[in-house]
mmCIF file of C-alpha atoms in Angstrom:
data_model
loop_
_atom_site.group_PDB
_atom_site.id
_atom_site.type_symbol
_atom_site.label_atom_id
_atom_site.label_comp_id
_atom_site.label_asym_id
_atom_site.label_seq_id
_atom_site.Cartn_x
_atom_site.Cartn_y
_atom_site.Cartn_z
ATOM 1 C CA MET T 17 31.911 -19.872 18.207
ATOM 2 C CA ARG T 18 31.750 -16.062 17.424
ATOM 3 C CA ALA T 19 32.167 -14.917 14.046
ATOM 4 C CA SER T 20 35.437 -12.853 13.085
ATOM 5 C CA THR T 21 34.867 -9.273 12.125
ATOM 6 C CA THR T 22 38.416 -9.103 10.419
ATOM 7 C CA PRO T 23 37.051 -8.985 6.948
ATOM 8 C CA VAL T 24 34.796 -5.995 7.839
ATOM 9 C CA VAL T 25 37.695 -4.173 9.261
ATOM 10 C CA ARG T 26 39.915 -4.819 6.172
ATOM 11 C CA VAL T 27 37.127 -3.477 3.961
ATOM 12 C CA THR T 28 36.771 -0.303 6.055
ATOM 13 C CA THR T 29 40.509 0.141 6.053
ATOM 14 C CA THR T 30 40.499 -0.372 2.342
ATOM 15 C CA VAL T 31 37.646 2.180 1.608
ATOM 16 C CA THR T 32 39.246 4.745 3.947
ATOM 17 C CA PHE T 33 42.501 4.423 2.132
ATOM 18 C CA ALA T 34 40.689 4.709 -1.090
ATOM 19 C CA SER T 35 38.991 7.850 -0.002
ATOM 20 C CA LEU T 36 42.021 9.512 1.546
ATOM 21 C CA TRP T 37 44.691 8.651 -0.743
ATOM 22 C CA LEU T 38 43.377 7.019 -4.156
ATOM 23 C CA VAL T 39 40.331 9.213 -4.873
ATOM 24 C CA PRO T 40 42.014 12.547 -4.966
ATOM 25 C CA ARG T 41 44.771 11.227 -7.114
ATOM 26 C CA LEU T 42 42.368 9.427 -9.455
ATOM 27 C CA ALA T 43 40.455 12.505 -9.889
ATOM 28 C CA GLU T 44 43.616 14.499 -10.818
ATOM 29 C CA PHE T 45 44.621 11.852 -13.136
ATOM 30 C CA LEU T 46 41.272 11.802 -14.910
ATOM 31 C CA LEU T 47 41.252 15.705 -15.249
ATOM 32 C CA ALA T 48 44.772 15.589 -16.697
ATOM 33 C CA LEU T 49 43.756 12.871 -19.120
ATOM 34 C CA HIS T 50 40.865 15.026 -20.326
ATOM 35 C CA ALA T 51 42.954 18.090 -20.521
ATOM 36 C CA ASP T 52 46.157 16.777 -22.043
ATOM 37 C CA SER T 53 45.236 13.685 -24.170
ATOM 38 C CA GLY T 54 43.380 15.521 -26.969
ATOM 39 C CA ALA T 55 40.753 12.731 -26.996
ATOM 40 C CA LYS T 56 37.242 13.637 -28.130
ATOM 41 C CA LYS T 57 35.606 10.879 -26.210
ATOM 42 C CA ILE T 58 36.922 9.093 -23.055
ATOM 43 C CA TYR T 59 35.237 6.060 -21.674
ATOM 44 C CA LEU T 60 35.738 5.035 -18.021
ATOM 45 C CA VAL T 61 35.354 1.383 -16.944
ATOM 46 C CA ALA T 62 35.434 0.279 -13.251
ATOM 47 C CA HIS T 63 35.028 -3.232 -11.743
ATOM 48 C CA SER T 64 33.780 -4.220 -8.318
ATOM 49 C CA MET T 65 35.326 -2.085 -5.594
ATOM 50 C CA GLY T 66 36.903 0.142 -8.153
ATOM 51 C CA ASN T 67 33.455 1.623 -8.721
ATOM 52 C CA ARG T 68 33.667 3.143 -5.422
ATOM 53 C CA ALA T 69 36.866 4.977 -6.077
ATOM 54 C CA LEU T 70 35.687 5.955 -9.413
ATOM 55 C CA THR T 71 32.332 7.336 -8.328
ATOM 56 C CA GLU T 72 33.983 9.311 -5.551
ATOM 57 C CA ALA T 73 36.559 10.780 -7.971
ATOM 58 C CA LEU T 74 33.802 11.733 -10.436
ATOM 59 C CA GLN T 75 31.748 13.328 -7.428
ATOM 60 C CA ARG T 76 34.964 15.450 -6.776
ATOM 61 C CA ILE T 77 35.342 16.442 -10.547
ATOM 62 C CA ARG T 78 31.559 17.278 -10.668
ATOM 63 C CA GLY T 79 31.850 19.414 -7.294
ATOM 64 C CA LYS T 80 34.570 21.466 -8.787
ATOM 65 C CA ALA T 81 32.827 22.076 -12.155
ATOM 66 C CA ALA T 82 30.568 24.968 -13.028
ATOM 67 C CA PRO T 83 26.825 24.035 -12.632
ATOM 68 C CA ASP T 84 26.218 24.239 -16.401
ATOM 69 C CA ALA T 85 29.461 22.465 -17.432
ATOM 70 C CA SER T 86 29.374 19.784 -20.046
ATOM 71 C CA PRO T 87 30.123 16.093 -18.943
ATOM 72 C CA VAL T 88 33.970 15.450 -19.139
ATOM 73 C CA PHE T 89 33.562 11.848 -20.010
ATOM 74 C CA SER T 90 31.571 10.142 -22.640
ATOM 75 C CA GLU T 91 30.540 7.038 -20.953
ATOM 76 C CA VAL T 92 30.932 5.439 -17.556
ATOM 77 C CA VAL T 93 30.612 1.665 -17.111
ATOM 78 C CA LEU T 94 30.244 0.381 -13.437
ATOM 79 C CA ALA T 95 30.820 -3.378 -13.810
ATOM 80 C CA ALA T 96 29.554 -5.396 -10.951
ATOM 81 C CA PRO T 97 29.422 -2.452 -8.801
ATOM 82 C CA ASP T 98 29.962 -2.785 -5.060
ATOM 83 C CA LEU T 99 27.864 0.184 -4.205
ATOM 84 C CA ASP T 100 24.015 1.080 -3.518
ATOM 85 C CA ALA T 101 21.681 2.642 -5.941
ATOM 86 C CA ASP T 102 21.381 5.943 -3.796
ATOM 87 C CA THR T 103 25.345 6.371 -4.151
ATOM 88 C CA PHE T 104 25.003 5.827 -7.928
ATOM 89 C CA ARG T 105 22.249 8.329 -8.107
ATOM 90 C CA GLU T 106 24.313 11.021 -6.526
#
């Protein structure tokens, strides 16, 4: 009996959806939260596959920031991350 590849397709579809739809909106939301909240410190927590969306959103934010800009968020917690170490380092 041959193993089904359906779960792989679903994961790929979910990641593509996150990259195309969720990540830009999450980045926009996080920048608005920083700009409009008046908070002195903002802590971000993501779990499991939410880590992928959060890390991609943070990469977008960092890509638009000046090279010498201070960090926007105080702490980022990646709980049970579903990403590899190289992605995290980037």
